[in-house]
């Protein structure tokens, strides 16, 4: 009978984190071969198997013994911690077999059973530090020349890999980790988050989140894995989290703007992609020398790498998404919705959950690295609530503030969408405000759009407009909310087509709710009231908007919300005549 050799990774060391296949193979075996500590860890699974225990340094003899027993026709299990194929027994077993001229068709049957490696088990205890491109580097120089190991550390550092250091330190090998930290610090900020996990999922488990600068102040030993974050990794509430991507948009008030579904996966939104680099997109202007500098890695002085990074950043700002309306949902949106539902069940959902804790104040190191995340400040600019004219001085200033790297996009909403590459909004914002320009956050907020009141001749209703703006302008809501405010019955700025339409007529107000502002089946709002007393107007609209802010589902547009709740401030939803018309995505 042919013998069998199962090379089993049993995971970090707890029973629950061992796969069923690993348990079965251990129970089915006749002989178990492994390092003493590992045999103890699986003691609960044993039922009279012969145990061959060996000490740490006898790996080769263990492999040879395993092959010998299997060749004698026995069922042999070789156990290895984590995954047997990661600095484990799997390769060694094959080396011994190859030396003996083993063949798959007639030699002993070999099966490698995968397990959870330390990079995964320790990562899970730290939060989500891996997430992006990562590598493992063993600092053990028993079998690998130190010169090669440190070269790999340097290459990983230069390429902004998340790095999991295995075998970081032992009683005798104490200088390797010191040297490794020194090289990493040449490429990454001392504030880079670092996780140190000892004995993951074992009795003496210990989890520490620290920084690259301070990592050596902590206990690091044989049973420790050290995870070094990349330049975008942040710490949030004691957890180490590496974001999925490198771009971050935010608006006034530091509200993070996740890329919309249609903004993702497009070459314009990914100026760093190979496709964008080769194609004729604006991203091609990505400085050729910048790209070379980045790939040259280690030999490039920090200042040059900084400038290369800003080349990347400038290309990113041109990656401006259009106003397409896509119904598809991104993984990020799904995650946000799931969080919101969990909070709602707990009764703690004040508003849909946002990715918090990635603000620049908590993560100053984001700005310090060659591969820093791109900080793009995005906001809307207009000459004023009712004012529609710009002076040439304002235009000149705007051009100056936006500079070469930023962009200005003219939108359908009487405003410019301005994007500036900066992590510090302060100066740009105050200069624009001083020049009399009005700045507003963008995204899922309430925005008031007024007409020009016939060149400011019909100004009677303007105080109500200003009061309304003071109370609800910029308020966070589930989905962008446009409130149109027109100063006469002509309503020539189209208030009745907005989510909420307000029209001043004969010293009183008409109110329209639930316009569908885009799409081929766009329609005006439902006229719910005529002749509202001016003293009641602001309060009524504020209550409606607050209810929408409090009760709408994530991403629920105002017209859908009105249709669902059926009643707002006593105004009832009414069905409009329906035209059957196929909804079309932008660009179709
Ligand atoms: N095959 C194993 C790695 C063996 S090398 C695996 O895939 O995980 C030994 C190194 O692995 C240790 O020095 C430590 O860096 C890491 N390691 C293994 N198990 C660990 C655990 N439970 N907690 C933390 N680190 C661990």
mmCIF file of N, CA, C and O in Angstrom, residues 371-421:
data_model
loop_
_atom_site.group_PDB
_atom_site.id
_atom_site.type_symbol
_atom_site.label_atom_id
_atom_site.label_comp_id
_atom_site.label_asym_id
_atom_site.label_seq_id
_atom_site.Cartn_x
_atom_site.Cartn_y
_atom_site.Cartn_z
ATOM 1 N N UNK A 371 4.190 58.502 -1.427
ATOM 2 C CA UNK A 371 2.977 57.902 -1.964
ATOM 3 C C UNK A 371 1.785 58.293 -1.114
ATOM 4 O O UNK A 371 0.921 57.497 -0.847
ATOM 5 N N UNK A 372 1.780 59.527 -0.675
ATOM 6 C CA UNK A 372 0.700 59.936 0.203
ATOM 7 C C UNK A 372 -0.644 59.823 -0.520
ATOM 8 O O UNK A 372 -0.711 59.873 -1.747
ATOM 9 N N UNK A 373 -1.666 59.730 0.257
ATOM 10 C CA UNK A 373 -3.002 59.763 -0.355
ATOM 11 C C UNK A 373 -3.209 61.155 -0.886
ATOM 12 O O UNK A 373 -2.708 62.134 -0.368
ATOM 13 N N UNK A 374 -3.999 61.239 -1.944
ATOM 14 C CA UNK A 374 -4.241 62.551 -2.503
ATOM 15 C C UNK A 374 -5.418 63.204 -1.807
ATOM 16 O O UNK A 374 -6.499 62.661 -1.752
ATOM 17 N N UNK A 375 -5.141 64.371 -1.275
ATOM 18 C CA UNK A 375 -6.159 65.095 -0.540
ATOM 19 C C UNK A 375 -6.785 66.094 -1.505
ATOM 20 O O UNK A 375 -6.114 67.034 -1.930
ATOM 21 N N UNK A 376 -8.022 65.886 -1.859
ATOM 22 C CA UNK A 376 -8.668 66.796 -2.795
ATOM 23 C C UNK A 376 -9.844 67.477 -2.107
ATOM 24 O O UNK A 376 -10.794 66.820 -1.686
ATOM 25 N N UNK A 377 -9.735 68.789 -1.973
ATOM 26 C CA UNK A 377 -10.808 69.569 -1.357
ATOM 27 C C UNK A 377 -11.799 69.952 -2.457
ATOM 28 O O UNK A 377 -11.409 70.478 -3.492
ATOM 29 N N UNK A 378 -13.053 69.693 -2.203
ATOM 30 C CA UNK A 378 -14.075 69.910 -3.230
ATOM 31 C C UNK A 378 -15.192 70.752 -2.631
ATOM 32 O O UNK A 378 -15.692 70.423 -1.555
ATOM 33 N N UNK A 379 -15.564 71.835 -3.303
ATOM 34 C CA UNK A 379 -16.679 72.645 -2.800
ATOM 35 C C UNK A 379 -17.296 73.433 -3.945
ATOM 36 O O UNK A 379 -16.737 73.510 -5.040
ATOM 37 N N UNK A 380 -18.459 74.033 -3.674
ATOM 38 C CA UNK A 380 -19.149 74.805 -4.701
ATOM 39 C C UNK A 380 -18.915 76.283 -4.460
ATOM 40 O O UNK A 380 -18.891 76.739 -3.322
ATOM 41 N N UNK A 381 -18.759 77.030 -5.549
ATOM 42 C CA UNK A 381 -18.541 78.473 -5.444
ATOM 43 C C UNK A 381 -19.579 79.190 -6.292
ATOM 44 O O UNK A 381 -19.873 78.779 -7.414
ATOM 45 N N UNK A 382 -20.143 80.266 -5.742
ATOM 46 C CA UNK A 382 -21.045 81.108 -6.528
ATOM 47 C C UNK A 382 -20.876 82.542 -6.046
ATOM 48 O O UNK A 382 -20.308 82.784 -4.978
ATOM 49 N N UNK A 383 -21.371 83.524 -6.829
ATOM 50 C CA UNK A 383 -21.192 84.918 -6.412
ATOM 51 C C UNK A 383 -22.033 85.260 -5.184
ATOM 52 O O UNK A 383 -21.792 86.266 -4.521
ATOM 53 N N UNK A 384 -23.042 84.464 -4.878
ATOM 54 C CA UNK A 384 -23.880 84.745 -3.707
ATOM 55 C C UNK A 384 -25.171 83.976 -3.834
ATOM 56 O O UNK A 384 -25.377 83.253 -4.808
ATOM 57 N N UNK A 385 -26.065 84.134 -2.856
ATOM 58 C CA UNK A 385 -27.337 83.417 -2.914
ATOM 59 C C UNK A 385 -28.166 83.901 -4.091
ATOM 60 O O UNK A 385 -28.666 83.113 -4.888
ATOM 61 N N UNK A 386 -28.320 85.222 -4.195
ATOM 62 C CA UNK A 386 -29.142 85.793 -5.258
ATOM 63 C C UNK A 386 -28.273 86.454 -6.325
ATOM 64 O O UNK A 386 -28.663 86.550 -7.479
ATOM 65 N N UNK A 387 -27.119 86.886 -5.929
ATOM 66 C CA UNK A 387 -26.200 87.558 -6.856
ATOM 67 C C UNK A 387 -25.754 86.575 -7.945
ATOM 68 O O UNK A 387 -25.390 85.451 -7.659
ATOM 69 N N UNK A 388 -25.809 86.995 -9.195
ATOM 70 C CA UNK A 388 -25.379 86.100 -10.262
ATOM 71 C C UNK A 388 -24.182 86.655 -11.038
ATOM 72 O O UNK A 388 -23.737 86.052 -11.993
ATOM 73 N N UNK A 389 -23.731 87.847 -10.670
ATOM 74 C CA UNK A 389 -22.627 88.454 -11.434
ATOM 75 C C UNK A 389 -21.300 88.334 -10.673
ATOM 76 O O UNK A 389 -21.239 88.515 -9.472
ATOM 77 N N UNK A 390 -20.286 88.066 -11.445
ATOM 78 C CA UNK A 390 -18.949 87.980 -10.861
ATOM 79 C C UNK A 390 -18.120 89.159 -11.335
ATOM 80 O O UNK A 390 -18.280 89.626 -12.458
ATOM 81 N N UNK A 391 -17.231 89.613 -10.495
ATOM 82 C CA UNK A 391 -16.309 90.672 -10.930
ATOM 83 C C UNK A 391 -15.061 90.012 -11.510
ATOM 84 O O UNK A 391 -14.769 88.844 -11.229
ATOM 85 N N UNK A 392 -14.342 90.771 -12.298
ATOM 86 C CA UNK A 392 -13.124 90.189 -12.872
ATOM 87 C C UNK A 392 -12.106 89.920 -11.767
ATOM 88 O O UNK A 392 -11.324 88.969 -11.848
ATOM 89 N N UNK A 393 -12.134 90.722 -10.705
ATOM 90 C CA UNK A 393 -11.200 90.472 -9.595
ATOM 91 C C UNK A 393 -11.498 89.117 -8.949
ATOM 92 O O UNK A 393 -10.588 88.356 -8.601
ATOM 93 N N UNK A 394 -12.811 88.811 -8.818
ATOM 94 C CA UNK A 394 -13.169 87.511 -8.221
ATOM 95 C C UNK A 394 -12.710 86.358 -9.110
ATOM 96 O O UNK A 394 -12.187 85.358 -8.633
ATOM 97 N N UNK A 395 -12.928 86.541 -10.419
ATOM 98 C CA UNK A 395 -12.521 85.483 -11.350
ATOM 99 C C UNK A 395 -11.008 85.269 -11.320
ATOM 100 O O UNK A 395 -10.536 84.132 -11.342
ATOM 101 N N UNK A 396 -10.283 86.372 -11.264
ATOM 102 C CA UNK A 396 -8.818 86.264 -11.238
ATOM 103 C C UNK A 396 -8.361 85.552 -9.972
ATOM 104 O O UNK A 396 -7.500 84.672 -10.013
ATOM 105 N N UNK A 397 -8.994 85.928 -8.862
ATOM 106 C CA UNK A 397 -8.627 85.300 -7.595
ATOM 107 C C UNK A 397 -8.924 83.794 -7.639
ATOM 108 O O UNK A 397 -8.110 82.964 -7.219
ATOM 109 N N UNK A 398 -10.096 83.470 -8.169
ATOM 110 C CA UNK A 398 -10.494 82.060 -8.243
ATOM 111 C C UNK A 398 -9.461 81.264 -9.047
ATOM 112 O O UNK A 398 -9.017 80.186 -8.635
ATOM 113 N N UNK A 399 -9.063 81.828 -10.184
ATOM 114 C CA UNK A 399 -8.065 81.159 -11.021
ATOM 115 C C UNK A 399 -6.763 80.968 -10.252
ATOM 116 O O UNK A 399 -6.130 79.913 -10.310
ATOM 117 N N UNK A 400 -6.411 81.961 -9.482
ATOM 118 C CA UNK A 400 -5.163 81.906 -8.733
ATOM 119 C C UNK A 400 -5.222 80.829 -7.645
ATOM 120 O O UNK A 400 -4.294 80.052 -7.458
ATOM 121 N N UNK A 401 -6.363 80.784 -6.946
ATOM 122 C CA UNK A 401 -6.501 79.812 -5.863
ATOM 123 C C UNK A 401 -6.499 78.375 -6.401
ATOM 124 O O UNK A 401 -5.895 77.476 -5.832
ATOM 125 N N UNK A 402 -7.168 78.196 -7.532
ATOM 126 C CA UNK A 402 -7.264 76.846 -8.096
ATOM 127 C C UNK A 402 -5.910 76.409 -8.664
ATOM 128 O O UNK A 402 -5.512 75.249 -8.529
ATOM 129 N N UNK A 403 -5.212 77.345 -9.272
ATOM 130 C CA UNK A 403 -3.856 77.059 -9.747
ATOM 131 C C UNK A 403 -3.804 76.026 -10.856
ATOM 132 O O UNK A 403 -4.827 75.626 -11.418
ATOM 133 N N UNK A 404 -2.609 75.578 -11.137
ATOM 134 C CA UNK A 404 -2.397 74.612 -12.222
ATOM 135 C C UNK A 404 -2.963 73.237 -11.867
ATOM 136 O O UNK A 404 -3.421 72.501 -12.723
ATOM 137 N N UNK A 405 -2.904 72.908 -10.587
ATOM 138 C CA UNK A 405 -3.235 71.541 -10.202
ATOM 139 C C UNK A 405 -4.715 71.293 -9.934
ATOM 140 O O UNK A 405 -5.163 70.156 -9.934
ATOM 141 N N UNK A 406 -5.454 72.364 -9.697
ATOM 142 C CA UNK A 406 -6.858 72.183 -9.367
ATOM 143 C C UNK A 406 -7.728 72.198 -10.615
ATOM 144 O O UNK A 406 -7.235 72.223 -11.744
ATOM 145 N N UNK A 407 -9.043 72.172 -10.405
ATOM 146 C CA UNK A 407 -9.932 72.253 -11.564
ATOM 147 C C UNK A 407 -11.212 72.986 -11.177
ATOM 148 O O UNK A 407 -11.579 73.060 -10.001
ATOM 149 N N UNK A 408 -11.851 73.566 -12.197
ATOM 150 C CA UNK A 408 -13.140 74.231 -11.991
ATOM 151 C C UNK A 408 -14.110 73.602 -12.972
ATOM 152 O O UNK A 408 -13.807 73.511 -14.151
ATOM 153 N N UNK A 409 -15.249 73.183 -12.461
ATOM 154 C CA UNK A 409 -16.238 72.560 -13.343
ATOM 155 C C UNK A 409 -17.527 73.361 -13.251
ATOM 156 O O UNK A 409 -18.012 73.644 -12.153
ATOM 157 N N UNK A 410 -18.067 73.728 -14.408
ATOM 158 C CA UNK A 410 -19.316 74.475 -14.433
ATOM 159 C C UNK A 410 -20.465 73.476 -14.341
ATOM 160 O O UNK A 410 -20.525 72.525 -15.098
ATOM 161 N N UNK A 411 -21.367 73.676 -13.387
ATOM 162 C CA UNK A 411 -22.420 72.677 -13.163
ATOM 163 C C UNK A 411 -23.782 73.211 -13.601
ATOM 164 O O UNK A 411 -23.921 74.409 -13.857
ATOM 165 N N UNK A 412 -24.788 72.344 -13.657
ATOM 166 C CA UNK A 412 -26.126 72.829 -14.016
ATOM 167 C C UNK A 412 -26.802 73.596 -12.878
ATOM 168 O O UNK A 412 -27.956 73.962 -12.991
ATOM 169 N N UNK A 413 -26.128 73.847 -11.779
ATOM 170 C CA UNK A 413 -26.799 74.395 -10.594
ATOM 171 C C UNK A 413 -26.331 75.796 -10.232
ATOM 172 O O UNK A 413 -26.231 76.140 -9.057
ATOM 173 N N UNK A 414 -26.062 76.632 -11.199
ATOM 174 C CA UNK A 414 -25.627 78.019 -10.993
ATOM 175 C C UNK A 414 -24.403 78.096 -10.101
ATOM 176 O O UNK A 414 -24.318 78.943 -9.225
ATOM 177 N N UNK A 415 -23.503 77.187 -10.246
ATOM 178 C CA UNK A 415 -22.307 77.283 -9.420
ATOM 179 C C UNK A 415 -21.150 76.545 -10.076
ATOM 180 O O UNK A 415 -21.334 75.760 -10.993
ATOM 181 N N UNK A 416 -19.986 76.842 -9.581
ATOM 182 C CA UNK A 416 -18.812 76.102 -10.026
ATOM 183 C C UNK A 416 -18.420 75.104 -8.979
ATOM 184 O O UNK A 416 -18.441 75.396 -7.786
ATOM 185 N N UNK A 417 -18.017 73.937 -9.454
ATOM 186 C CA UNK A 417 -17.489 72.925 -8.572
ATOM 187 C C UNK A 417 -15.970 73.078 -8.634
ATOM 188 O O UNK A 417 -15.379 72.963 -9.697
ATOM 189 N N UNK A 418 -15.391 73.368 -7.489
ATOM 190 C CA UNK A 418 -13.956 73.647 -7.461
ATOM 191 C C UNK A 418 -13.242 72.507 -6.741
ATOM 192 O O UNK A 418 -13.694 72.057 -5.694
ATOM 193 N N UNK A 419 -12.162 72.045 -7.348
ATOM 194 C CA UNK A 419 -11.358 71.004 -6.690
ATOM 195 C C UNK A 419 -9.923 71.493 -6.580
ATOM 196 O O UNK A 419 -9.323 71.903 -7.561
ATOM 197 N N UNK A 420 -9.428 71.441 -5.363
ATOM 198 C CA UNK A 420 -8.069 71.921 -5.108
ATOM 199 C C UNK A 420 -7.299 70.806 -4.418
ATOM 200 O O UNK A 420 -7.820 70.148 -3.516
ATOM 201 N N UNK A 421 -6.070 70.590 -4.838
ATOM 202 C CA UNK A 421 -5.263 69.569 -4.178
ATOM 203 C C UNK A 421 -4.646 70.179 -2.928
ATOM 204 O O UNK A 421 -3.685 70.932 -3.000
#
